[in-house]
């Protein structure tokens, strides 16, 4: 394991960090939204 891999996030500037965090957050939101969408809106599902 090289030091560069561990420090790659820490070495980024603030703007790059914000973009990375927003990207990861959006990805998580999309996955969670997709799972909830399948769960709640699956055709034929009765409450």
Tab-separated table of N, CA and C in Angstrom:
chain	number	residue	atom	x	y	z
A	1	UNK	N	0.853	-1.197	0.000
A	1	UNK	CA	0.000	0.000	0.000
A	1	UNK	C	0.884	1.241	0.000
A	2	UNK	N	0.708	2.084	-0.986
A	2	UNK	CA	1.510	3.302	-1.041
A	2	UNK	C	0.827	4.410	-0.249
A	3	UNK	N	1.614	5.381	0.163
A	3	UNK	CA	1.070	6.513	0.920
A	3	UNK	C	0.097	7.324	0.061
A	4	UNK	N	0.335	7.373	-1.242
A	4	UNK	CA	-0.490	8.199	-2.110
A	4	UNK	C	-1.943	7.739	-2.124
A	5	UNK	N	-2.176	6.444	-2.055
A	5	UNK	CA	-3.554	5.951	-2.073
A	5	UNK	C	-4.300	6.387	-0.821
A	6	UNK	N	-3.634	6.344	0.325
A	6	UNK	CA	-4.289	6.709	1.572
A	6	UNK	C	-4.526	8.213	1.668
A	7	UNK	N	-3.622	9.006	1.117
A	7	UNK	CA	-3.690	10.460	1.256
A	7	UNK	C	-4.370	11.135	0.068
A	8	UNK	N	-4.860	10.365	-0.894
A	8	UNK	CA	-5.387	10.979	-2.112
A	8	UNK	C	-6.579	11.874	-1.811
A	9	UNK	N	-7.438	11.464	-0.875
A	9	UNK	CA	-8.591	12.304	-0.538
A	9	UNK	C	-8.146	13.507	0.273
A	10	UNK	N	-7.213	13.315	1.190
A	10	UNK	CA	-6.767	14.403	2.063
A	10	UNK	C	-6.028	15.484	1.264
A	11	UNK	N	-5.377	15.081	0.170
A	11	UNK	CA	-4.599	16.044	-0.615
A	11	UNK	C	-5.465	16.874	-1.559
A	12	UNK	N	-6.704	16.484	-1.759
A	12	UNK	CA	-7.570	17.257	-2.645
A	12	UNK	C	-7.889	18.611	-2.015
A	13	UNK	N	-8.193	19.585	-2.880
A	13	UNK	CA	-8.584	20.878	-2.328
A	13	UNK	C	-10.055	20.831	-1.921
A	14	UNK	N	-10.532	21.905	-1.306
A	14	UNK	CA	-11.874	21.901	-0.720
A	14	UNK	C	-12.941	21.680	-1.786
A	15	UNK	N	-12.788	22.321	-2.935
A	15	UNK	CA	-13.794	22.186	-3.992
A	15	UNK	C	-13.899	20.737	-4.464
A	16	UNK	N	-12.772	20.066	-4.642
A	16	UNK	CA	-12.792	18.674	-5.079
A	16	UNK	C	-13.404	17.775	-4.016
A	17	UNK	N	-13.118	18.068	-2.745
A	17	UNK	CA	-13.718	17.281	-1.661
A	17	UNK	C	-15.233	17.419	-1.674
A	18	UNK	N	-15.725	18.660	-1.829
A	18	UNK	CA	-17.170	18.894	-1.839
A	18	UNK	C	-17.812	18.154	-3.009
A	19	UNK	N	-17.192	18.219	-4.175
A	19	UNK	CA	-17.736	17.529	-5.347
A	19	UNK	C	-17.776	16.024	-5.111
A	20	UNK	N	-16.709	15.472	-4.516
A	20	UNK	CA	-16.669	14.032	-4.252
A	20	UNK	C	-17.750	13.629	-3.260
A	21	UNK	N	-17.922	14.419	-2.195
A	21	UNK	CA	-18.928	14.097	-1.180
A	21	UNK	C	-20.330	14.172	-1.774
A	22	UNK	N	-20.589	15.227	-2.580
A	22	UNK	CA	-21.904	15.359	-3.211
A	22	UNK	C	-22.159	14.187	-4.158
A	23	UNK	N	-21.144	13.794	-4.916
A	23	UNK	CA	-21.305	12.669	-5.834
A	23	UNK	C	-21.633	11.381	-5.117
A	24	UNK	N	-20.909	11.094	-4.035
A	24	UNK	CA	-21.168	9.876	-3.258
A	24	UNK	C	-22.560	9.929	-2.644
A	25	UNK	N	-22.923	11.110	-2.107
A	25	UNK	CA	-24.241	11.258	-1.488
A	25	UNK	C	-25.352	11.037	-2.512
A	26	UNK	N	-25.204	11.619	-3.704
A	26	UNK	CA	-26.220	11.430	-4.739
A	26	UNK	C	-26.338	9.968	-5.136
A	27	UNK	N	-25.204	9.274	-5.220
A	27	UNK	CA	-25.233	7.858	-5.569
A	27	UNK	C	-26.003	7.057	-4.524
A	28	UNK	N	-25.743	7.336	-3.242
A	28	UNK	CA	-26.444	6.639	-2.160
A	28	UNK	C	-27.938	6.950	-2.218
A	29	UNK	N	-28.280	8.238	-2.438
A	29	UNK	CA	-29.690	8.629	-2.500
A	29	UNK	C	-30.393	7.920	-3.657
A	30	UNK	N	-29.725	7.816	-4.804
A	30	UNK	CA	-30.330	7.131	-5.944
A	30	UNK	C	-30.580	5.663	-5.638
A	31	UNK	N	-29.602	5.003	-5.017
A	31	UNK	CA	-29.758	3.578	-4.705
A	31	UNK	C	-30.884	3.373	-3.698
A	32	UNK	N	-30.899	4.184	-2.629
A	32	UNK	CA	-31.947	4.056	-1.610
A	32	UNK	C	-33.312	4.362	-2.219
A	33	UNK	N	-33.390	5.407	-3.040
A	33	UNK	CA	-34.648	5.747	-3.690
A	33	UNK	C	-35.132	4.646	-4.619
A	34	UNK	N	-34.209	4.019	-5.323
A	34	UNK	CA	-34.578	2.920	-6.217
A	34	UNK	C	-35.128	1.737	-5.427
A	35	UNK	N	-34.466	1.391	-4.318
A	35	UNK	CA	-34.917	0.269	-3.491
A	35	UNK	C	-36.291	0.567	-2.902
A	36	UNK	N	-36.477	1.781	-2.346
A	36	UNK	CA	-37.782	2.147	-1.794
A	36	UNK	C	-38.843	2.179	-2.888
A	37	UNK	N	-38.481	2.649	-4.064
A	37	UNK	CA	-39.428	2.668	-5.173
A	37	UNK	C	-39.889	1.272	-5.556
A	38	UNK	N	-38.959	0.327	-5.641
A	38	UNK	CA	-39.342	-1.051	-5.926
A	38	UNK	C	-40.216	-1.614	-4.811
A	39	UNK	N	-39.868	-1.292	-3.571
A	39	UNK	CA	-40.574	-1.875	-2.424
A	39	UNK	C	-42.002	-1.348	-2.323
A	40	UNK	N	-42.166	-0.025	-2.481
A	40	UNK	CA	-43.482	0.573	-2.257
A	40	UNK	C	-44.366	0.591	-3.497
A	41	UNK	N	-43.764	0.638	-4.688
A	41	UNK	CA	-44.555	0.831	-5.906
A	41	UNK	C	-44.511	-0.370	-6.836
A	42	UNK	N	-44.115	-1.532	-6.313
A	42	UNK	CA	-44.105	-2.730	-7.142
A	42	UNK	C	-45.540	-3.062	-7.551
A	43	UNK	N	-45.794	-3.331	-8.838
A	43	UNK	CA	-47.171	-3.609	-9.289
A	43	UNK	C	-47.755	-4.818	-8.569
A	44	UNK	N	-49.005	-4.707	-8.156
A	44	UNK	CA	-49.691	-5.796	-7.501
A	44	UNK	C	-49.478	-5.851	-6.005
A	45	UNK	N	-48.711	-4.922	-5.475
A	45	UNK	CA	-48.478	-4.907	-4.024
A	45	UNK	C	-49.680	-4.265	-3.343
A	46	UNK	N	-50.259	-4.947	-2.372
A	46	UNK	CA	-51.427	-4.416	-1.671
A	46	UNK	C	-51.070	-4.086	-0.232
A	47	UNK	N	-51.663	-3.014	0.293
A	47	UNK	CA	-51.400	-2.603	1.677
A	47	UNK	C	-52.567	-3.011	2.564
